[in-house]
């Protein structure tokens, strides 16, 4: 009898309880769900090519790291339940261990697997796991209450030591794993030659090794963490934010290890409002994870976790379809919105300030269903995290953990891009200079709104 060790959301060797605690005959495995990368919602593919490539590269990187210990990684593509059960049959496996998810579709996957396998879930990516796991039935729906409950102690689950295979483990080796792996990891199938793949993999910021290099540079060497609170609302640049969101979302970096590094920095170097604020943001991430687990599928209702559940997709008319298309392409005529959307389309990332503004514009100015924006972000964001993405969109819309949060886009543009440097960088076709570059185009939604702020543009 053997055990499948599913590493989908824990693509790392540091603080990986799935690798550390497994015993007996073991098979490391990763699945690439066809529905999650090639399925559609609201007419949009759930992932674009950039997200798919990133996932493939990270899986291959883990495969290479495990191979150094002569541990093979079985890679499967298609229907995850079908593929895993077939693998279990081939290996005579009776048990599967995996990371506890947040998304309802993944809980359904494990329920399906549990009909034929003993399934054990370990919460490898939460700050609060094991004895610190909160009681969902008592979980506060307001972040402030959630935070104040934790902050007197700020205890989090400790990370585990780096993985070293033990004598109690008998892993499927590299050659054996090849026998059971699918062919999806052939990069040529996804438009990448072997040479291009090698070049990309060497510069992938979300790789586990790259994430730790970032920790060393951002915290310890350059100490950018000391100005995090002051710079986090900027829109573009190398060090205005921590940029840990992508490896955290993909499981190549442990949130518990990151928290530990921040606390070590506070103890050994100094603590200030900025070091606290980075932990504050990690608590926001934690809050949305537990909210997703509490309300599950309700997060995908038009009314979110408030009111009657409405899961029917939006039925846009011709005008709203065009408005949504313009928003996606960064062609709304509102420079601050368009610049942020073009940055997303070009890089797969956007600042927190940008995300709040483009979300508010889609919901409160264009009057579109917030789920369309959340779905587009899911497709595009390289740091896509189901709980943070859908939780934040519902938050702005007023269907999540707050009342509606409409933003005055012109005021925001003048506050966070006063000289229009960001807008001019992303929209070189704009000829106006200074704050006048923020003037909405004639015919745009904001051209006839926010008059008191439009006068500020000259």
Short mmCIF file of N, CA and C in Angstrom, two decimals, residues 38-168:
data_model
loop_
_atom_site.label_atom_id
_atom_site.label_comp_id
_atom_site.label_asym_id
_atom_site.label_seq_id
_atom_site.Cartn_x
_atom_site.Cartn_y
_atom_site.Cartn_z
N UNK A 38 -8.41 25.78 -18.50
CA UNK A 38 -9.00 25.86 -19.82
C UNK A 38 -10.52 26.02 -19.78
N UNK A 39 -11.10 25.97 -18.58
CA UNK A 39 -12.53 26.18 -18.45
C UNK A 39 -12.90 27.65 -18.60
N UNK A 40 -14.20 27.92 -18.71
CA UNK A 40 -14.67 29.29 -18.86
C UNK A 40 -15.68 29.65 -17.78
N UNK A 41 -15.75 30.92 -17.47
CA UNK A 41 -16.80 31.47 -16.61
C UNK A 41 -17.18 32.84 -17.16
N UNK A 42 -18.48 33.08 -17.28
CA UNK A 42 -18.98 34.34 -17.85
C UNK A 42 -18.38 34.63 -19.22
N UNK A 43 -18.08 33.57 -19.96
CA UNK A 43 -17.53 33.73 -21.30
C UNK A 43 -16.04 33.97 -21.35
N UNK A 44 -15.36 33.96 -20.19
CA UNK A 44 -13.92 34.21 -20.12
C UNK A 44 -13.18 32.93 -19.76
N UNK A 45 -12.04 32.68 -20.41
CA UNK A 45 -11.18 31.60 -19.97
C UNK A 45 -10.69 31.90 -18.56
N UNK A 46 -10.57 30.88 -17.74
CA UNK A 46 -10.17 31.09 -16.35
C UNK A 46 -8.69 31.42 -16.19
N UNK A 47 -7.90 31.13 -17.19
CA UNK A 47 -6.48 31.48 -17.13
C UNK A 47 -6.01 31.82 -18.54
N UNK A 48 -5.06 32.75 -18.63
CA UNK A 48 -4.46 33.04 -19.92
C UNK A 48 -3.15 32.26 -20.06
N UNK A 49 -2.49 32.43 -21.18
CA UNK A 49 -1.29 31.67 -21.45
C UNK A 49 -0.18 31.99 -20.45
N UNK A 50 -0.10 33.25 -20.01
CA UNK A 50 0.95 33.63 -19.06
C UNK A 50 0.78 32.89 -17.74
N UNK A 51 -0.45 32.78 -17.25
CA UNK A 51 -0.68 32.04 -16.00
C UNK A 51 -0.36 30.56 -16.17
N UNK A 52 -0.76 30.01 -17.31
CA UNK A 52 -0.49 28.60 -17.56
C UNK A 52 1.01 28.34 -17.61
N UNK A 53 1.72 29.17 -18.34
CA UNK A 53 3.17 28.99 -18.43
C UNK A 53 3.84 29.09 -17.07
N UNK A 54 3.41 30.08 -16.28
CA UNK A 54 4.00 30.24 -14.95
C UNK A 54 3.80 28.99 -14.12
N UNK A 55 2.59 28.41 -14.17
CA UNK A 55 2.32 27.21 -13.39
C UNK A 55 3.19 26.05 -13.85
N UNK A 56 3.31 25.89 -15.16
CA UNK A 56 4.14 24.81 -15.69
C UNK A 56 5.60 24.97 -15.29
N UNK A 57 6.09 26.19 -15.35
CA UNK A 57 7.47 26.45 -14.98
C UNK A 57 7.73 26.17 -13.51
N UNK A 58 6.80 26.54 -12.65
CA UNK A 58 6.98 26.32 -11.22
C UNK A 58 6.91 24.83 -10.88
N UNK A 59 6.03 24.11 -11.54
CA UNK A 59 5.95 22.67 -11.32
C UNK A 59 7.25 22.01 -11.77
N UNK A 60 7.76 22.43 -12.91
CA UNK A 60 9.00 21.87 -13.41
C UNK A 60 10.17 22.20 -12.48
N UNK A 61 10.16 23.39 -11.92
CA UNK A 61 11.20 23.77 -10.97
C UNK A 61 11.16 22.86 -9.74
N UNK A 62 9.95 22.59 -9.22
CA UNK A 62 9.82 21.68 -8.08
C UNK A 62 10.29 20.29 -8.47
N UNK A 63 9.95 19.87 -9.67
CA UNK A 63 10.37 18.56 -10.17
C UNK A 63 11.90 18.45 -10.14
N UNK A 64 12.57 19.51 -10.53
CA UNK A 64 14.04 19.51 -10.54
C UNK A 64 14.61 19.50 -9.13
N UNK A 65 13.96 20.22 -8.21
CA UNK A 65 14.44 20.25 -6.83
C UNK A 65 14.27 18.89 -6.15
N UNK A 66 13.14 18.23 -6.40
CA UNK A 66 12.91 16.90 -5.82
C UNK A 66 13.86 15.88 -6.43
N UNK A 67 14.18 16.04 -7.70
CA UNK A 67 15.06 15.10 -8.38
C UNK A 67 16.45 15.06 -7.74
N UNK A 68 16.86 16.15 -7.11
CA UNK A 68 18.16 16.17 -6.42
C UNK A 68 18.19 15.17 -5.27
N UNK A 69 17.00 14.81 -4.77
CA UNK A 69 16.88 13.78 -3.73
C UNK A 69 16.46 12.44 -4.32
N UNK A 70 16.51 12.34 -5.66
CA UNK A 70 16.03 11.17 -6.40
C UNK A 70 14.57 10.86 -6.08
N UNK A 71 13.80 11.92 -5.93
CA UNK A 71 12.35 11.79 -5.75
C UNK A 71 11.69 12.23 -7.05
N UNK A 72 10.87 11.37 -7.61
CA UNK A 72 10.17 11.72 -8.83
C UNK A 72 8.89 12.47 -8.54
N UNK A 73 8.49 13.32 -9.46
CA UNK A 73 7.23 14.05 -9.34
C UNK A 73 6.34 13.64 -10.51
N UNK A 74 5.26 12.96 -10.23
CA UNK A 74 4.31 12.56 -11.26
C UNK A 74 3.47 13.78 -11.62
N UNK A 75 3.39 14.09 -12.91
CA UNK A 75 2.63 15.24 -13.38
C UNK A 75 1.43 14.76 -14.20
N UNK A 76 0.25 15.20 -13.82
CA UNK A 76 -0.98 14.74 -14.46
C UNK A 76 -1.78 15.94 -14.97
N UNK A 77 -2.46 15.77 -16.09
CA UNK A 77 -3.26 16.83 -16.68
C UNK A 77 -4.62 16.29 -17.08
N UNK A 78 -5.67 17.06 -16.81
CA UNK A 78 -7.02 16.66 -17.21
C UNK A 78 -7.98 16.83 -16.06
N UNK A 79 -8.85 15.85 -15.86
CA UNK A 79 -9.76 15.83 -14.72
C UNK A 79 -9.01 15.30 -13.51
N UNK A 80 -8.79 16.13 -12.51
CA UNK A 80 -7.92 15.77 -11.40
C UNK A 80 -8.40 14.52 -10.67
N UNK A 81 -9.70 14.42 -10.44
CA UNK A 81 -10.22 13.25 -9.72
C UNK A 81 -9.96 11.97 -10.51
N UNK A 82 -10.26 12.00 -11.79
CA UNK A 82 -10.07 10.82 -12.63
C UNK A 82 -8.60 10.41 -12.69
N UNK A 83 -7.73 11.40 -12.90
CA UNK A 83 -6.30 11.11 -13.03
C UNK A 83 -5.72 10.58 -11.72
N UNK A 84 -6.10 11.17 -10.61
CA UNK A 84 -5.55 10.73 -9.32
C UNK A 84 -6.05 9.33 -8.94
N UNK A 85 -7.30 9.05 -9.19
CA UNK A 85 -7.83 7.72 -8.88
C UNK A 85 -7.19 6.66 -9.76
N UNK A 86 -6.92 7.00 -11.00
CA UNK A 86 -6.25 6.06 -11.89
C UNK A 86 -4.82 5.80 -11.42
N UNK A 87 -4.12 6.88 -11.01
CA UNK A 87 -2.77 6.72 -10.47
C UNK A 87 -2.79 5.87 -9.21
N UNK A 88 -3.75 6.12 -8.34
CA UNK A 88 -3.86 5.34 -7.10
C UNK A 88 -4.05 3.86 -7.41
N UNK A 89 -4.83 3.56 -8.42
CA UNK A 89 -5.06 2.17 -8.81
C UNK A 89 -3.77 1.51 -9.30
N UNK A 90 -3.00 2.25 -10.12
CA UNK A 90 -1.74 1.72 -10.64
C UNK A 90 -0.75 1.43 -9.51
N UNK A 91 -0.72 2.31 -8.50
CA UNK A 91 0.26 2.20 -7.42
C UNK A 91 -0.27 1.46 -6.19
N UNK A 92 -1.52 1.01 -6.28
CA UNK A 92 -2.15 0.36 -5.13
C UNK A 92 -2.13 1.29 -3.91
N UNK A 93 -2.41 2.58 -4.17
CA UNK A 93 -2.43 3.57 -3.09
C UNK A 93 -3.80 3.59 -2.43
N UNK A 94 -3.79 3.74 -1.13
CA UNK A 94 -5.05 3.78 -0.37
C UNK A 94 -5.26 5.11 0.32
N UNK A 95 -4.25 5.99 0.27
CA UNK A 95 -4.33 7.25 1.01
C UNK A 95 -3.81 8.39 0.16
N UNK A 96 -4.37 9.58 0.38
CA UNK A 96 -3.88 10.80 -0.26
C UNK A 96 -3.77 11.89 0.78
N UNK A 97 -2.64 12.59 0.79
CA UNK A 97 -2.49 13.75 1.66
C UNK A 97 -2.28 14.97 0.79
N UNK A 98 -2.84 16.10 1.20
CA UNK A 98 -2.81 17.30 0.36
C UNK A 98 -2.97 18.54 1.23
N UNK A 99 -2.76 19.70 0.61
CA UNK A 99 -2.99 20.98 1.26
C UNK A 99 -4.48 21.25 1.37
N UNK A 100 -4.93 21.70 2.54
CA UNK A 100 -6.33 22.07 2.67
C UNK A 100 -6.58 23.31 1.82
N UNK A 101 -7.60 23.26 0.96
CA UNK A 101 -7.86 24.37 0.04
C UNK A 101 -8.74 25.44 0.67
N UNK A 102 -9.07 26.44 -0.12
CA UNK A 102 -10.09 27.42 0.26
C UNK A 102 -11.26 27.38 -0.71
N UNK A 103 -11.00 27.02 -1.97
CA UNK A 103 -12.03 27.06 -3.01
C UNK A 103 -13.02 25.91 -2.89
N UNK A 104 -14.31 26.17 -3.08
CA UNK A 104 -15.32 25.11 -3.00
C UNK A 104 -15.09 23.99 -4.00
N UNK A 105 -14.63 24.31 -5.21
CA UNK A 105 -14.44 23.26 -6.22
C UNK A 105 -13.38 22.26 -5.77
N UNK A 106 -12.42 22.71 -4.98
CA UNK A 106 -11.39 21.79 -4.52
C UNK A 106 -11.87 20.95 -3.35
N UNK A 107 -12.72 21.51 -2.51
CA UNK A 107 -13.35 20.68 -1.48
C UNK A 107 -14.20 19.60 -2.12
N UNK A 108 -14.86 19.93 -3.24
CA UNK A 108 -15.64 18.91 -3.96
C UNK A 108 -14.74 17.83 -4.53
N UNK A 109 -13.56 18.23 -5.01
CA UNK A 109 -12.60 17.25 -5.52
C UNK A 109 -12.22 16.26 -4.44
N UNK A 110 -11.89 16.76 -3.25
CA UNK A 110 -11.46 15.87 -2.18
C UNK A 110 -12.61 14.99 -1.67
N UNK A 111 -13.82 15.52 -1.71
CA UNK A 111 -14.97 14.69 -1.34
C UNK A 111 -15.13 13.54 -2.32
N UNK A 112 -14.89 13.81 -3.59
CA UNK A 112 -14.98 12.76 -4.61
C UNK A 112 -13.87 11.73 -4.41
N UNK A 113 -12.66 12.18 -4.13
CA UNK A 113 -11.55 11.26 -3.90
C UNK A 113 -11.77 10.42 -2.64
N UNK A 114 -12.44 11.02 -1.65
CA UNK A 114 -12.64 10.33 -0.37
C UNK A 114 -13.57 9.13 -0.48
N UNK A 115 -14.27 8.99 -1.60
CA UNK A 115 -15.13 7.82 -1.79
C UNK A 115 -14.28 6.57 -2.05
N UNK A 116 -13.01 6.76 -2.46
CA UNK A 116 -12.16 5.60 -2.74
C UNK A 116 -10.81 5.63 -2.03
N UNK A 117 -10.45 6.79 -1.48
CA UNK A 117 -9.18 6.93 -0.79
C UNK A 117 -9.38 7.55 0.58
N UNK A 118 -8.46 7.28 1.47
CA UNK A 118 -8.43 7.99 2.75
C UNK A 118 -7.74 9.33 2.50
N UNK A 119 -8.45 10.42 2.69
CA UNK A 119 -7.92 11.75 2.37
C UNK A 119 -7.60 12.50 3.66
N UNK A 120 -6.37 13.02 3.73
CA UNK A 120 -5.93 13.80 4.88
C UNK A 120 -5.45 15.16 4.39
N UNK A 121 -6.04 16.24 4.94
CA UNK A 121 -5.71 17.60 4.51
C UNK A 121 -4.91 18.32 5.59
N UNK A 122 -3.87 19.02 5.17
CA UNK A 122 -3.01 19.78 6.07
C UNK A 122 -3.01 21.23 5.60
N UNK A 123 -3.31 22.15 6.50
CA UNK A 123 -3.41 23.57 6.13
C UNK A 123 -2.01 24.17 6.06
N UNK A 124 -1.33 23.94 4.94
CA UNK A 124 0.07 24.34 4.81
C UNK A 124 0.27 25.82 4.49
N UNK A 125 -0.79 26.52 4.07
CA UNK A 125 -0.63 27.90 3.58
C UNK A 125 -1.37 28.95 4.40
N UNK A 126 -1.75 28.61 5.62
CA UNK A 126 -2.41 29.57 6.49
C UNK A 126 -1.52 29.94 7.67
N UNK A 127 -1.68 31.15 8.16
CA UNK A 127 -0.97 31.54 9.39
C UNK A 127 -1.52 30.81 10.59
N UNK A 128 -2.82 30.52 10.54
CA UNK A 128 -3.50 29.91 11.68
C UNK A 128 -3.87 28.48 11.32
N UNK A 129 -3.06 27.54 11.75
CA UNK A 129 -3.31 26.13 11.47
C UNK A 129 -3.11 25.33 12.75
N UNK A 130 -3.48 24.07 12.70
CA UNK A 130 -3.33 23.22 13.88
C UNK A 130 -4.11 23.74 15.05
N UNK A 131 -3.46 23.93 16.16
CA UNK A 131 -4.12 24.37 17.39
C UNK A 131 -4.65 25.80 17.30
N UNK A 132 -4.12 26.57 16.37
CA UNK A 132 -4.55 27.97 16.22
C UNK A 132 -5.69 28.13 15.24
N UNK A 133 -6.15 27.05 14.66
CA UNK A 133 -7.24 27.11 13.68
C UNK A 133 -8.49 27.71 14.31
N UNK A 134 -9.05 28.75 13.71
CA UNK A 134 -10.25 29.39 14.29
C UNK A 134 -11.50 28.55 14.09
N UNK A 135 -12.46 28.74 14.95
CA UNK A 135 -13.77 28.10 14.82
C UNK A 135 -14.58 28.89 13.80
N UNK A 136 -14.83 28.30 12.66
CA UNK A 136 -15.52 29.03 11.59
C UNK A 136 -16.89 29.51 12.01
N UNK A 137 -17.56 28.75 12.85
CA UNK A 137 -18.91 29.15 13.29
C UNK A 137 -18.88 30.43 14.11
N UNK A 138 -17.73 30.74 14.71
CA UNK A 138 -17.59 31.94 15.53
C UNK A 138 -16.77 33.03 14.83
N UNK A 139 -16.42 32.80 13.57
CA UNK A 139 -15.53 33.70 12.85
C UNK A 139 -16.22 35.03 12.56
N UNK A 140 -15.57 36.12 12.95
CA UNK A 140 -16.11 37.46 12.70
C UNK A 140 -16.13 37.76 11.21
N UNK A 141 -17.17 38.44 10.76
CA UNK A 141 -17.28 38.81 9.35
C UNK A 141 -16.68 40.18 9.05
N UNK A 142 -16.17 40.83 10.08
CA UNK A 142 -15.49 42.11 9.90
C UNK A 142 -14.00 41.94 10.19
N UNK A 143 -13.18 42.48 9.29
CA UNK A 143 -11.74 42.30 9.44
C UNK A 143 -11.24 42.90 10.75
N UNK A 144 -11.73 44.08 11.11
CA UNK A 144 -11.24 44.73 12.33
C UNK A 144 -11.46 43.85 13.55
N UNK A 145 -12.63 43.23 13.64
CA UNK A 145 -12.90 42.33 14.76
C UNK A 145 -11.98 41.13 14.71
N UNK A 146 -11.80 40.56 13.54
CA UNK A 146 -10.90 39.41 13.34
C UNK A 146 -9.49 39.78 13.78
N UNK A 147 -9.00 40.94 13.33
CA UNK A 147 -7.64 41.36 13.64
C UNK A 147 -7.45 41.62 15.13
N UNK A 148 -8.40 42.32 15.75
CA UNK A 148 -8.26 42.66 17.16
C UNK A 148 -8.33 41.44 18.05
N UNK A 149 -9.01 40.41 17.59
CA UNK A 149 -9.05 39.16 18.34
C UNK A 149 -7.68 38.50 18.38
N UNK A 150 -6.91 38.66 17.30
CA UNK A 150 -5.61 38.00 17.19
C UNK A 150 -4.46 38.85 17.71
N UNK A 151 -4.56 40.17 17.55
CA UNK A 151 -3.41 41.03 17.74
C UNK A 151 -2.83 41.10 19.16
N UNK A 152 -3.59 40.87 20.21
CA UNK A 152 -2.94 40.93 21.52
C UNK A 152 -1.74 39.98 21.64
N UNK A 153 -1.80 38.85 20.91
CA UNK A 153 -0.70 37.88 20.97
C UNK A 153 0.02 37.74 19.63
N UNK A 154 -0.74 37.82 18.54
CA UNK A 154 -0.20 37.63 17.20
C UNK A 154 0.59 36.33 17.09
N UNK A 155 0.03 35.27 17.62
CA UNK A 155 0.64 33.96 17.49
C UNK A 155 0.25 33.36 16.15
N UNK A 156 1.23 32.79 15.47
CA UNK A 156 0.94 32.07 14.23
C UNK A 156 1.63 30.71 14.30
N UNK A 157 1.17 29.80 13.46
CA UNK A 157 1.75 28.47 13.42
C UNK A 157 3.21 28.56 12.96
N UNK A 158 4.09 27.86 13.64
CA UNK A 158 5.52 27.91 13.31
C UNK A 158 5.81 27.11 12.05
N UNK A 159 6.72 27.60 11.20
CA UNK A 159 7.10 26.83 10.02
C UNK A 159 7.92 25.61 10.40
N UNK A 160 7.90 24.61 9.53
CA UNK A 160 8.67 23.39 9.76
C UNK A 160 10.07 23.52 9.16
N UNK A 161 11.00 22.65 9.57
CA UNK A 161 12.35 22.68 9.00
C UNK A 161 12.34 22.35 7.51
N UNK A 162 13.43 22.68 6.84
CA UNK A 162 13.57 22.34 5.43
C UNK A 162 13.47 20.83 5.24
N UNK A 163 12.94 20.44 4.10
CA UNK A 163 12.71 19.02 3.84
C UNK A 163 14.02 18.26 3.61
N UNK A 164 14.16 17.17 4.32
CA UNK A 164 15.23 16.20 4.11
C UNK A 164 14.59 14.82 4.18
N UNK A 165 14.71 14.00 3.12
CA UNK A 165 14.07 12.68 3.15
C UNK A 165 14.56 11.86 4.35
N UNK A 166 13.62 11.13 4.97
CA UNK A 166 13.96 10.32 6.13
C UNK A 166 13.97 8.84 5.77
N UNK A 167 14.51 8.04 6.66
CA UNK A 167 14.57 6.60 6.43
C UNK A 167 13.19 5.96 6.43
N UNK A 168 12.20 6.68 6.98
CA UNK A 168 10.84 6.15 7.03
C UNK A 168 10.08 6.40 5.73
#
